[in-house]
């Protein structure tokens, strides 16, 4: 889950297994739920249990790679991605991505899906001035 986008079916199965655990249900048993699943997933400050959904965890792990790409410009992974997809790694033109599949392109596509819903995660990532290679005074 930390580098690959999990299929929705797999995440649904994992969520149902965890739901059964919280409800105290064995494999084939059926039981009335004592607490709603939305209450389990709600934040503790909203009087929930604060359990994160697997969908959110998978996206958080994927977006961590974007953060690493932006901040760890000295790493071998960043140099590899830049050689494959350009200096910005495909982040600036995510609408014209190649049709092939790769873990990095799946991450870029997920950023695009989130931005189409009105959430721009890249605006929360700030660049800091380092050795001057990626910044210009003028």
mmCIF file of N, CA and C in Angstrom:
data_model
loop_
_atom_site.group_PDB
_atom_site.id
_atom_site.type_symbol
_atom_site.label_atom_id
_atom_site.label_comp_id
_atom_site.label_asym_id
_atom_site.label_seq_id
_atom_site.Cartn_x
_atom_site.Cartn_y
_atom_site.Cartn_z
ATOM 1 N N UNK A 1 0.810 -1.204 0.000
ATOM 2 C CA UNK A 1 0.000 0.000 0.000
ATOM 3 C C UNK A 1 0.848 1.260 0.000
ATOM 4 N N UNK A 2 2.138 1.149 0.266
ATOM 5 C CA UNK A 2 2.919 2.370 0.386
ATOM 6 C C UNK A 2 3.407 2.906 -0.950
ATOM 7 N N UNK A 3 3.462 2.092 -1.985
ATOM 8 C CA UNK A 3 3.924 2.614 -3.267
ATOM 9 C C UNK A 3 2.941 2.313 -4.393
ATOM 10 N N UNK A 4 2.090 1.321 -4.244
ATOM 11 C CA UNK A 4 1.131 0.973 -5.283
ATOM 12 C C UNK A 4 -0.274 1.407 -4.883
ATOM 13 N N UNK A 5 -1.033 1.843 -5.848
ATOM 14 C CA UNK A 5 -2.441 2.155 -5.599
ATOM 15 C C UNK A 5 -3.196 0.839 -5.509
ATOM 16 N N UNK A 6 -3.802 0.602 -4.369
ATOM 17 C CA UNK A 6 -4.537 -0.649 -4.164
ATOM 18 C C UNK A 6 -5.820 -0.640 -4.981
ATOM 19 N N UNK A 7 -6.184 -1.779 -5.557
ATOM 20 C CA UNK A 7 -7.474 -1.859 -6.236
ATOM 21 C C UNK A 7 -8.620 -1.643 -5.249
ATOM 22 N N UNK A 8 -9.681 -1.039 -5.740
ATOM 23 C CA UNK A 8 -10.831 -0.713 -4.891
ATOM 24 C C UNK A 8 -11.437 -1.976 -4.285
ATOM 25 N N UNK A 9 -11.472 -3.063 -5.052
ATOM 26 C CA UNK A 9 -12.035 -4.315 -4.526
ATOM 27 C C UNK A 9 -11.236 -4.823 -3.330
ATOM 28 N N UNK A 10 -9.923 -4.718 -3.395
ATOM 29 C CA UNK A 10 -9.083 -5.160 -2.280
ATOM 30 C C UNK A 10 -9.334 -4.291 -1.054
ATOM 31 N N UNK A 11 -9.423 -2.977 -1.261
ATOM 32 C CA UNK A 11 -9.699 -2.077 -0.136
ATOM 33 C C UNK A 11 -11.070 -2.345 0.470
ATOM 34 N N UNK A 12 -12.056 -2.642 -0.368
ATOM 35 C CA UNK A 12 -13.394 -2.975 0.152
ATOM 36 C C UNK A 12 -13.366 -4.245 0.989
ATOM 37 N N UNK A 13 -12.615 -5.241 0.549
ATOM 38 C CA UNK A 13 -12.513 -6.492 1.311
ATOM 39 C C UNK A 13 -11.827 -6.238 2.651
ATOM 40 N N UNK A 14 -10.749 -5.453 2.630
ATOM 41 C CA UNK A 14 -10.057 -5.135 3.879
ATOM 42 C C UNK A 14 -10.960 -4.354 4.836
ATOM 43 N N UNK A 15 -11.722 -3.410 4.289
ATOM 44 C CA UNK A 15 -12.658 -2.644 5.125
ATOM 45 C C UNK A 15 -13.728 -3.555 5.723
ATOM 46 N N UNK A 16 -14.233 -4.513 4.938
ATOM 47 C CA UNK A 16 -15.280 -5.397 5.465
ATOM 48 C C UNK A 16 -14.723 -6.322 6.544
ATOM 49 N N UNK A 17 -13.479 -6.786 6.386
ATOM 50 C CA UNK A 17 -12.857 -7.614 7.426
ATOM 51 C C UNK A 17 -12.720 -6.819 8.722
ATOM 52 N N UNK A 18 -12.286 -5.562 8.598
ATOM 53 C CA UNK A 18 -12.128 -4.721 9.785
ATOM 54 C C UNK A 18 -13.484 -4.384 10.402
ATOM 55 N N UNK A 19 -14.484 -4.161 9.580
ATOM 56 C CA UNK A 19 -15.835 -3.904 10.081
ATOM 57 C C UNK A 19 -16.350 -5.094 10.876
ATOM 58 N N UNK A 20 -16.130 -6.295 10.348
ATOM 59 C CA UNK A 20 -16.539 -7.497 11.074
ATOM 60 C C UNK A 20 -15.791 -7.631 12.397
ATOM 61 N N UNK A 21 -14.535 -7.250 12.420
ATOM 62 C CA UNK A 21 -13.765 -7.303 13.652
ATOM 63 C C UNK A 21 -14.356 -6.357 14.701
ATOM 64 N N UNK A 22 -14.662 -5.124 14.296
ATOM 65 C CA UNK A 22 -15.209 -4.160 15.248
ATOM 66 C C UNK A 22 -16.592 -4.577 15.736
ATOM 67 N N UNK A 23 -17.333 -5.283 14.915
ATOM 68 C CA UNK A 23 -18.663 -5.732 15.317
ATOM 69 C C UNK A 23 -18.641 -7.085 16.013
ATOM 70 N N UNK A 24 -17.484 -7.718 16.088
ATOM 71 C CA UNK A 24 -17.370 -9.003 16.763
ATOM 72 C C UNK A 24 -18.014 -10.138 16.000
ATOM 73 N N UNK A 25 -17.937 -10.077 14.690
ATOM 74 C CA UNK A 25 -18.576 -11.085 13.843
ATOM 75 C C UNK A 25 -17.518 -12.048 13.330
ATOM 76 N N UNK A 26 -17.840 -13.352 13.384
ATOM 77 C CA UNK A 26 -16.959 -14.362 12.795
ATOM 78 C C UNK A 26 -17.169 -14.379 11.277
ATOM 79 N N UNK A 27 -16.528 -15.306 10.605
ATOM 80 C CA UNK A 27 -16.504 -15.325 9.138
ATOM 81 C C UNK A 27 -17.881 -15.326 8.490
ATOM 82 N N UNK A 28 -18.741 -16.247 8.866
ATOM 83 C CA UNK A 28 -20.030 -16.381 8.180
ATOM 84 C C UNK A 28 -21.215 -15.933 9.036
ATOM 85 N N UNK A 29 -20.953 -15.502 10.253
ATOM 86 C CA UNK A 29 -22.036 -15.066 11.139
ATOM 87 C C UNK A 29 -22.573 -13.709 10.709
ATOM 88 N N UNK A 30 -23.796 -13.440 11.126
ATOM 89 C CA UNK A 30 -24.394 -12.123 10.921
ATOM 90 C C UNK A 30 -24.807 -11.610 12.288
ATOM 91 N N UNK A 31 -24.591 -10.335 12.513
ATOM 92 C CA UNK A 31 -24.853 -9.769 13.822
ATOM 93 C C UNK A 31 -25.228 -8.304 13.653
ATOM 94 N N UNK A 32 -26.065 -7.821 14.511
ATOM 95 C CA UNK A 32 -26.471 -6.425 14.487
ATOM 96 C C UNK A 32 -25.301 -5.557 14.953
ATOM 97 N N UNK A 33 -24.997 -4.520 14.197
ATOM 98 C CA UNK A 33 -23.878 -3.649 14.535
ATOM 99 C C UNK A 33 -24.224 -2.800 15.755
ATOM 100 N N UNK A 34 -23.298 -2.721 16.689
ATOM 101 C CA UNK A 34 -23.514 -1.939 17.893
ATOM 102 C C UNK A 34 -23.198 -0.465 17.680
ATOM 103 N N UNK A 35 -22.357 -0.176 16.716
ATOM 104 C CA UNK A 35 -21.963 1.199 16.431
ATOM 105 C C UNK A 35 -21.837 1.353 14.920
ATOM 106 N N UNK A 36 -22.222 2.495 14.419
ATOM 107 C CA UNK A 36 -22.164 2.722 12.975
ATOM 108 C C UNK A 36 -20.733 2.865 12.472
ATOM 109 N N UNK A 37 -20.502 2.419 11.256
ATOM 110 C CA UNK A 37 -19.170 2.465 10.671
ATOM 111 C C UNK A 37 -18.680 3.904 10.533
ATOM 112 N N UNK A 38 -19.584 4.833 10.250
ATOM 113 C CA UNK A 38 -19.193 6.244 10.167
ATOM 114 C C UNK A 38 -18.707 6.765 11.517
ATOM 115 N N UNK A 39 -19.270 6.257 12.584
ATOM 116 C CA UNK A 39 -18.839 6.645 13.928
ATOM 117 C C UNK A 39 -17.447 6.077 14.235
ATOM 118 N N UNK A 40 -17.173 4.893 13.750
ATOM 119 C CA UNK A 40 -15.856 4.291 13.950
ATOM 120 C C UNK A 40 -14.796 5.099 13.207
ATOM 121 N N UNK A 41 -15.131 5.550 11.992
ATOM 122 C CA UNK A 41 -14.169 6.288 11.179
ATOM 123 C C UNK A 41 -14.070 7.765 11.554
ATOM 124 N N UNK A 42 -14.997 8.273 12.364
ATOM 125 C CA UNK A 42 -14.992 9.696 12.726
ATOM 126 C C UNK A 42 -13.804 10.011 13.632
ATOM 127 N N UNK A 43 -13.348 11.265 13.590
ATOM 128 C CA UNK A 43 -12.252 11.713 14.441
ATOM 129 C C UNK A 43 -12.657 11.638 15.907
ATOM 130 N N UNK A 44 -11.679 11.493 16.760
ATOM 131 C CA UNK A 44 -11.949 11.425 18.196
ATOM 132 C C UNK A 44 -12.567 12.723 18.708
ATOM 133 N N UNK A 45 -12.147 13.858 18.142
ATOM 134 C CA UNK A 45 -12.719 15.126 18.588
ATOM 135 C C UNK A 45 -14.192 15.256 18.189
ATOM 136 N N UNK A 46 -14.632 14.438 17.230
ATOM 137 C CA UNK A 46 -16.045 14.391 16.844
ATOM 138 C C UNK A 46 -16.760 13.207 17.490
ATOM 139 N N UNK A 47 -16.190 12.707 18.582
ATOM 140 C CA UNK A 47 -16.754 11.617 19.377
ATOM 141 C C UNK A 47 -16.784 10.303 18.626
ATOM 142 N N UNK A 48 -15.810 10.096 17.748
ATOM 143 C CA UNK A 48 -15.661 8.826 17.048
ATOM 144 C C UNK A 48 -14.480 8.053 17.611
ATOM 145 N N UNK A 49 -14.154 6.948 16.975
ATOM 146 C CA UNK A 49 -13.021 6.142 17.428
ATOM 147 C C UNK A 49 -11.707 6.561 16.774
ATOM 148 N N UNK A 50 -11.766 7.333 15.695
ATOM 149 C CA UNK A 50 -10.556 7.833 15.062
ATOM 150 C C UNK A 50 -9.808 6.822 14.221
ATOM 151 N N UNK A 51 -10.496 5.814 13.730
ATOM 152 C CA UNK A 51 -9.872 4.804 12.876
ATOM 153 C C UNK A 51 -9.866 5.329 11.447
ATOM 154 N N UNK A 52 -8.705 5.283 10.798
ATOM 155 C CA UNK A 52 -8.606 5.754 9.415
ATOM 156 C C UNK A 52 -9.076 4.668 8.455
ATOM 157 N N UNK A 53 -9.686 5.089 7.369
ATOM 158 C CA UNK A 53 -10.097 4.111 6.361
ATOM 159 C C UNK A 53 -8.887 3.702 5.543
ATOM 160 N N UNK A 54 -8.942 2.516 4.986
ATOM 161 C CA UNK A 54 -7.844 2.038 4.165
ATOM 162 C C UNK A 54 -7.697 2.875 2.900
ATOM 163 N N UNK A 55 -8.786 3.452 2.411
ATOM 164 C CA UNK A 55 -8.718 4.323 1.243
ATOM 165 C C UNK A 55 -7.850 5.542 1.558
ATOM 166 N N UNK A 56 -8.075 6.148 2.729
ATOM 167 C CA UNK A 56 -7.306 7.325 3.129
ATOM 168 C C UNK A 56 -5.846 6.970 3.404
ATOM 169 N N UNK A 57 -5.618 5.833 4.006
ATOM 170 C CA UNK A 57 -4.249 5.413 4.298
ATOM 171 C C UNK A 57 -3.477 5.183 3.013
ATOM 172 N N UNK A 58 -4.105 4.526 2.038
ATOM 173 C CA UNK A 58 -3.444 4.277 0.763
ATOM 174 C C UNK A 58 -3.103 5.584 0.054
ATOM 175 N N UNK A 59 -4.025 6.527 0.051
ATOM 176 C CA UNK A 59 -3.746 7.823 -0.581
ATOM 177 C C UNK A 59 -2.654 8.582 0.157
ATOM 178 N N UNK A 60 -2.646 8.524 1.461
ATOM 179 C CA UNK A 60 -1.605 9.218 2.231
ATOM 180 C C UNK A 60 -0.229 8.644 1.908
ATOM 181 N N UNK A 61 -0.139 7.317 1.815
ATOM 182 C CA UNK A 61 1.136 6.699 1.448
ATOM 183 C C UNK A 61 1.568 7.116 0.045
ATOM 184 N N UNK A 62 0.622 7.194 -0.880
ATOM 185 C CA UNK A 62 0.961 7.597 -2.244
ATOM 186 C C UNK A 62 1.416 9.045 -2.298
ATOM 187 N N UNK A 63 0.742 9.922 -1.576
ATOM 188 C CA UNK A 63 1.102 11.332 -1.608
ATOM 189 C C UNK A 63 2.426 11.599 -0.895
ATOM 190 N N UNK A 64 2.834 10.681 -0.038
ATOM 191 C CA UNK A 64 4.143 10.829 0.590
ATOM 192 C C UNK A 64 5.245 10.747 -0.464
ATOM 193 N N UNK A 65 5.034 9.986 -1.539
ATOM 194 C CA UNK A 65 6.013 9.907 -2.612
ATOM 195 C C UNK A 65 6.115 11.236 -3.350
ATOM 196 N N UNK A 66 5.006 11.958 -3.477
ATOM 197 C CA UNK A 66 5.051 13.291 -4.087
ATOM 198 C C UNK A 66 5.906 14.207 -3.220
ATOM 199 N N UNK A 67 5.689 14.149 -1.919
ATOM 200 C CA UNK A 67 6.469 14.972 -0.997
ATOM 201 C C UNK A 67 7.946 14.628 -1.111
ATOM 202 N N UNK A 68 8.272 13.339 -1.149
ATOM 203 C CA UNK A 68 9.666 12.919 -1.282
ATOM 204 C C UNK A 68 10.261 13.413 -2.594
ATOM 205 N N UNK A 69 9.483 13.368 -3.664
ATOM 206 C CA UNK A 69 9.972 13.824 -4.963
ATOM 207 C C UNK A 69 10.305 15.313 -4.917
ATOM 208 N N UNK A 70 9.485 16.089 -4.251
ATOM 209 C CA UNK A 70 9.695 17.536 -4.217
ATOM 210 C C UNK A 70 10.834 17.916 -3.278
ATOM 211 N N UNK A 71 10.937 17.275 -2.122
ATOM 212 C CA UNK A 71 11.910 17.688 -1.109
ATOM 213 C C UNK A 71 13.235 16.936 -1.148
ATOM 214 N N UNK A 72 13.257 15.739 -1.656
ATOM 215 C CA UNK A 72 14.497 14.976 -1.644
ATOM 216 C C UNK A 72 15.078 14.917 -3.056
ATOM 217 N N UNK A 73 15.432 16.077 -3.580
ATOM 218 C CA UNK A 73 15.879 16.155 -4.959
ATOM 219 C C UNK A 73 17.257 15.542 -5.185
ATOM 220 N N UNK A 74 17.928 15.107 -4.146
ATOM 221 C CA UNK A 74 19.246 14.502 -4.265
ATOM 222 C C UNK A 74 19.179 12.985 -4.395
ATOM 223 N N UNK A 75 18.012 12.385 -4.215
ATOM 224 C CA UNK A 75 17.920 10.926 -4.169
ATOM 225 C C UNK A 75 17.940 10.318 -5.568
ATOM 226 N N UNK A 76 18.313 9.064 -5.615
ATOM 227 C CA UNK A 76 18.375 8.331 -6.872
ATOM 228 C C UNK A 76 16.990 8.187 -7.487
ATOM 229 N N UNK A 77 15.983 7.976 -6.654
ATOM 230 C CA UNK A 77 14.612 7.852 -7.144
ATOM 231 C C UNK A 77 14.174 9.118 -7.876
ATOM 232 N N UNK A 78 14.465 10.264 -7.326
ATOM 233 C CA UNK A 78 14.086 11.529 -7.954
ATOM 234 C C UNK A 78 14.788 11.684 -9.295
ATOM 235 N N UNK A 79 16.060 11.358 -9.349
ATOM 236 C CA UNK A 79 16.794 11.457 -10.614
ATOM 237 C C UNK A 79 16.226 10.498 -11.660
ATOM 238 N N UNK A 80 15.822 9.318 -11.228
ATOM 239 C CA UNK A 80 15.224 8.353 -12.152
ATOM 240 C C UNK A 80 13.888 8.868 -12.690
ATOM 241 N N UNK A 81 13.040 9.377 -11.798
ATOM 242 C CA UNK A 81 11.734 9.898 -12.228
ATOM 243 C C UNK A 81 11.916 11.095 -13.157
ATOM 244 N N UNK A 82 12.875 11.955 -12.849
ATOM 245 C CA UNK A 82 13.126 13.111 -13.714
ATOM 246 C C UNK A 82 13.638 12.689 -15.078
ATOM 247 N N UNK A 83 14.419 11.635 -15.146
ATOM 248 C CA UNK A 83 14.896 11.170 -16.447
ATOM 249 C C UNK A 83 13.768 10.539 -17.261
ATOM 250 N N UNK A 84 12.795 9.949 -16.585
ATOM 251 C CA UNK A 84 11.677 9.311 -17.287
ATOM 252 C C UNK A 84 10.574 10.301 -17.669
ATOM 253 N N UNK A 85 10.239 11.247 -16.773
ATOM 254 C CA UNK A 85 9.049 12.080 -16.947
ATOM 255 C C UNK A 85 9.330 13.575 -16.969
ATOM 256 N N UNK A 86 10.593 13.971 -16.979
ATOM 257 C CA UNK A 86 10.920 15.389 -17.029
ATOM 258 C C UNK A 86 11.268 15.948 -15.667
ATOM 259 N N UNK A 87 11.731 17.183 -15.669
ATOM 260 C CA UNK A 87 12.233 17.834 -14.438
ATOM 261 C C UNK A 87 11.172 17.884 -13.338
ATOM 262 N N UNK A 88 9.922 18.119 -13.700
ATOM 263 C CA UNK A 88 8.835 18.186 -12.711
ATOM 264 C C UNK A 88 8.196 16.826 -12.449
ATOM 265 N N UNK A 89 8.667 15.779 -13.099
ATOM 266 C CA UNK A 89 8.178 14.431 -12.844
ATOM 267 C C UNK A 89 6.785 14.151 -13.341
ATOM 268 N N UNK A 90 6.250 14.998 -14.221
ATOM 269 C CA UNK A 90 4.892 14.816 -14.717
ATOM 270 C C UNK A 90 3.846 15.512 -13.878
ATOM 271 N N UNK A 91 4.261 16.225 -12.830
ATOM 272 C CA UNK A 91 3.295 16.907 -11.963
ATOM 273 C C UNK A 91 2.664 18.112 -12.639
ATOM 274 N N UNK A 92 3.409 18.802 -13.504
ATOM 275 C CA UNK A 92 2.886 20.025 -14.103
ATOM 276 C C UNK A 92 1.914 19.745 -15.241
ATOM 277 N N UNK A 93 2.077 18.641 -15.934
ATOM 278 C CA UNK A 93 1.180 18.329 -17.051
ATOM 279 C C UNK A 93 0.550 16.959 -16.852
ATOM 280 N N UNK A 94 -0.162 16.815 -15.763
ATOM 281 C CA UNK A 94 -0.745 15.514 -15.442
ATOM 282 C C UNK A 94 -1.914 15.161 -16.352
ATOM 283 N N UNK A 95 -2.314 16.073 -17.236
ATOM 284 C CA UNK A 95 -3.414 15.773 -18.147
ATOM 285 C C UNK A 95 -2.927 15.092 -19.415
ATOM 286 N N UNK A 96 -1.626 15.149 -19.680
ATOM 287 C CA UNK A 96 -1.089 14.502 -20.870
ATOM 288 C C UNK A 96 -0.077 13.428 -20.478
ATOM 289 N N UNK A 97 -0.474 12.546 -19.598
ATOM 290 C CA UNK A 97 0.399 11.481 -19.147
ATOM 291 C C UNK A 97 0.428 10.361 -20.176
ATOM 292 N N UNK A 98 1.540 9.632 -20.246
ATOM 293 C CA UNK A 98 1.588 8.468 -21.132
ATOM 294 C C UNK A 98 0.551 7.431 -20.720
ATOM 295 N N UNK A 99 0.132 6.616 -21.663
ATOM 296 C CA UNK A 99 -0.910 5.617 -21.397
ATOM 297 C C UNK A 99 -0.392 4.397 -20.651
ATOM 298 N N UNK A 100 0.919 4.219 -20.597
ATOM 299 C CA UNK A 100 1.453 3.039 -19.931
ATOM 300 C C UNK A 100 1.238 3.137 -18.414
ATOM 301 N N UNK A 101 1.378 1.991 -17.766
ATOM 302 C CA UNK A 101 1.183 1.946 -16.316
ATOM 303 C C UNK A 101 2.525 1.864 -15.609
ATOM 304 N N UNK A 102 2.635 2.592 -14.550
ATOM 305 C CA UNK A 102 3.782 2.507 -13.653
ATOM 306 C C UNK A 102 3.321 3.021 -12.294
ATOM 307 N N UNK A 103 4.008 2.639 -11.242
ATOM 308 C CA UNK A 103 3.600 3.146 -9.922
ATOM 309 C C UNK A 103 3.614 4.670 -9.851
ATOM 310 N N UNK A 104 4.607 5.319 -10.461
ATOM 311 C CA UNK A 104 4.676 6.770 -10.408
ATOM 312 C C UNK A 104 3.508 7.400 -11.160
ATOM 313 N N UNK A 105 3.169 6.874 -12.323
ATOM 314 C CA UNK A 105 2.045 7.428 -13.080
ATOM 315 C C UNK A 105 0.724 7.208 -12.341
ATOM 316 N N UNK A 106 0.597 6.089 -11.632
ATOM 317 C CA UNK A 106 -0.605 5.866 -10.822
ATOM 318 C C UNK A 106 -0.711 6.915 -9.710
ATOM 319 N N UNK A 107 0.427 7.283 -9.126
ATOM 320 C CA UNK A 107 0.424 8.317 -8.088
ATOM 321 C C UNK A 107 0.020 9.653 -8.680
ATOM 322 N N UNK A 108 0.562 9.989 -9.857
ATOM 323 C CA UNK A 108 0.226 11.253 -10.518
ATOM 324 C C UNK A 108 -1.257 11.271 -10.886
ATOM 325 N N UNK A 109 -1.768 10.161 -11.367
ATOM 326 C CA UNK A 109 -3.199 10.095 -11.718
ATOM 327 C C UNK A 109 -4.077 10.266 -10.485
ATOM 328 N N UNK A 110 -3.634 9.745 -9.355
ATOM 329 C CA UNK A 110 -4.407 9.898 -8.115
ATOM 330 C C UNK A 110 -4.412 11.352 -7.658
ATOM 331 N N UNK A 111 -3.293 12.039 -7.820
ATOM 332 C CA UNK A 111 -3.250 13.475 -7.514
ATOM 333 C C UNK A 111 -4.233 14.216 -8.410
ATOM 334 N N UNK A 112 -4.291 13.811 -9.661
ATOM 335 C CA UNK A 112 -5.225 14.442 -10.608
ATOM 336 C C UNK A 112 -6.680 14.192 -10.202
ATOM 337 N N UNK A 113 -6.991 12.953 -9.808
ATOM 338 C CA UNK A 113 -8.367 12.637 -9.378
ATOM 339 C C UNK A 113 -8.784 13.485 -8.184
ATOM 340 N N UNK A 114 -7.874 13.650 -7.254
ATOM 341 C CA UNK A 114 -8.174 14.462 -6.079
ATOM 342 C C UNK A 114 -8.346 15.928 -6.468
ATOM 343 N N UNK A 115 -7.511 16.418 -7.379
ATOM 344 C CA UNK A 115 -7.625 17.829 -7.781
ATOM 345 C C UNK A 115 -8.903 18.076 -8.570
ATOM 346 N N UNK A 116 -9.393 17.084 -9.290
ATOM 347 C CA UNK A 116 -10.665 17.235 -10.001
ATOM 348 C C UNK A 116 -11.842 17.337 -9.031
ATOM 349 N N UNK A 117 -11.661 16.827 -7.815
ATOM 350 C CA UNK A 117 -12.694 16.944 -6.786
ATOM 351 C C UNK A 117 -12.590 18.254 -6.022
ATOM 352 N N UNK A 118 -11.622 19.104 -6.411
ATOM 353 C CA UNK A 118 -11.496 20.418 -5.794
ATOM 354 C C UNK A 118 -10.464 20.517 -4.690
ATOM 355 N N UNK A 119 -9.657 19.477 -4.502
ATOM 356 C CA UNK A 119 -8.639 19.494 -3.459
ATOM 357 C C UNK A 119 -7.277 19.516 -4.131
ATOM 358 N N UNK A 120 -6.568 20.632 -3.998
ATOM 359 C CA UNK A 120 -5.246 20.761 -4.602
ATOM 360 C C UNK A 120 -4.195 20.487 -3.537
ATOM 361 N N UNK A 121 -3.711 19.255 -3.495
ATOM 362 C CA UNK A 121 -2.733 18.876 -2.482
ATOM 363 C C UNK A 121 -1.372 19.502 -2.731
ATOM 364 N N UNK A 122 -1.063 19.792 -3.986
ATOM 365 C CA UNK A 122 0.244 20.357 -4.291
ATOM 366 C C UNK A 122 0.408 21.770 -3.754
ATOM 367 N N UNK A 123 -0.700 22.473 -3.506
ATOM 368 C CA UNK A 123 -0.576 23.828 -2.955
ATOM 369 C C UNK A 123 -0.122 23.792 -1.504
ATOM 370 N N UNK A 124 -0.246 22.646 -0.838
ATOM 371 C CA UNK A 124 0.208 22.524 0.537
ATOM 372 C C UNK A 124 1.689 22.178 0.637
ATOM 373 N N UNK A 125 2.293 21.800 -0.488
ATOM 374 C CA UNK A 125 3.710 21.478 -0.513
ATOM 375 C C UNK A 125 4.461 22.735 -0.908
ATOM 376 N N UNK A 126 5.273 23.226 -0.023
ATOM 377 C CA UNK A 126 6.028 24.456 -0.244
ATOM 378 C C UNK A 126 7.482 24.120 -0.540
ATOM 379 N N UNK A 127 8.071 24.882 -1.437
ATOM 380 C CA UNK A 127 9.474 24.714 -1.763
ATOM 381 C C UNK A 127 10.301 25.659 -0.902
ATOM 382 N N UNK A 128 11.377 25.144 -0.378
ATOM 383 C CA UNK A 128 12.255 25.989 0.414
ATOM 384 C C UNK A 128 13.551 26.219 -0.353
ATOM 385 N N UNK A 129 14.157 27.364 -0.116
ATOM 386 C CA UNK A 129 15.394 27.711 -0.797
ATOM 387 C C UNK A 129 16.512 26.869 -0.206
ATOM 388 N N UNK A 130 17.229 26.197 -1.078
ATOM 389 C CA UNK A 130 18.312 25.333 -0.621
ATOM 390 C C UNK A 130 19.640 25.820 -1.150
ATOM 391 N N UNK A 131 20.198 25.087 -2.095
ATOM 392 C CA UNK A 131 21.505 25.436 -2.626
ATOM 393 C C UNK A 131 21.424 26.368 -3.836
ATOM 394 N N UNK A 132 20.249 26.783 -4.242
ATOM 395 C CA UNK A 132 20.085 27.729 -5.329
ATOM 396 C C UNK A 132 19.902 27.104 -6.695
ATOM 397 N N UNK A 133 19.947 25.774 -6.804
ATOM 398 C CA UNK A 133 19.796 25.123 -8.100
ATOM 399 C C UNK A 133 18.369 25.219 -8.632
ATOM 400 N N UNK A 134 17.385 25.144 -7.749
ATOM 401 C CA UNK A 134 15.994 25.169 -8.197
ATOM 402 C C UNK A 134 15.323 26.492 -7.971
ATOM 403 N N UNK A 135 16.062 27.484 -7.504
ATOM 404 C CA UNK A 135 15.467 28.807 -7.266
ATOM 405 C C UNK A 135 16.329 29.879 -7.922
ATOM 406 N N UNK A 136 15.686 30.966 -8.292
ATOM 407 C CA UNK A 136 16.376 32.078 -8.920
ATOM 408 C C UNK A 136 16.009 33.364 -8.193
ATOM 409 N N UNK A 137 17.010 34.156 -7.904
ATOM 410 C CA UNK A 137 16.750 35.422 -7.212
ATOM 411 C C UNK A 137 15.917 36.352 -8.075
ATOM 412 N N UNK A 138 16.184 36.374 -9.368
ATOM 413 C CA UNK A 138 15.489 37.286 -10.268
ATOM 414 C C UNK A 138 14.206 36.669 -10.734
#
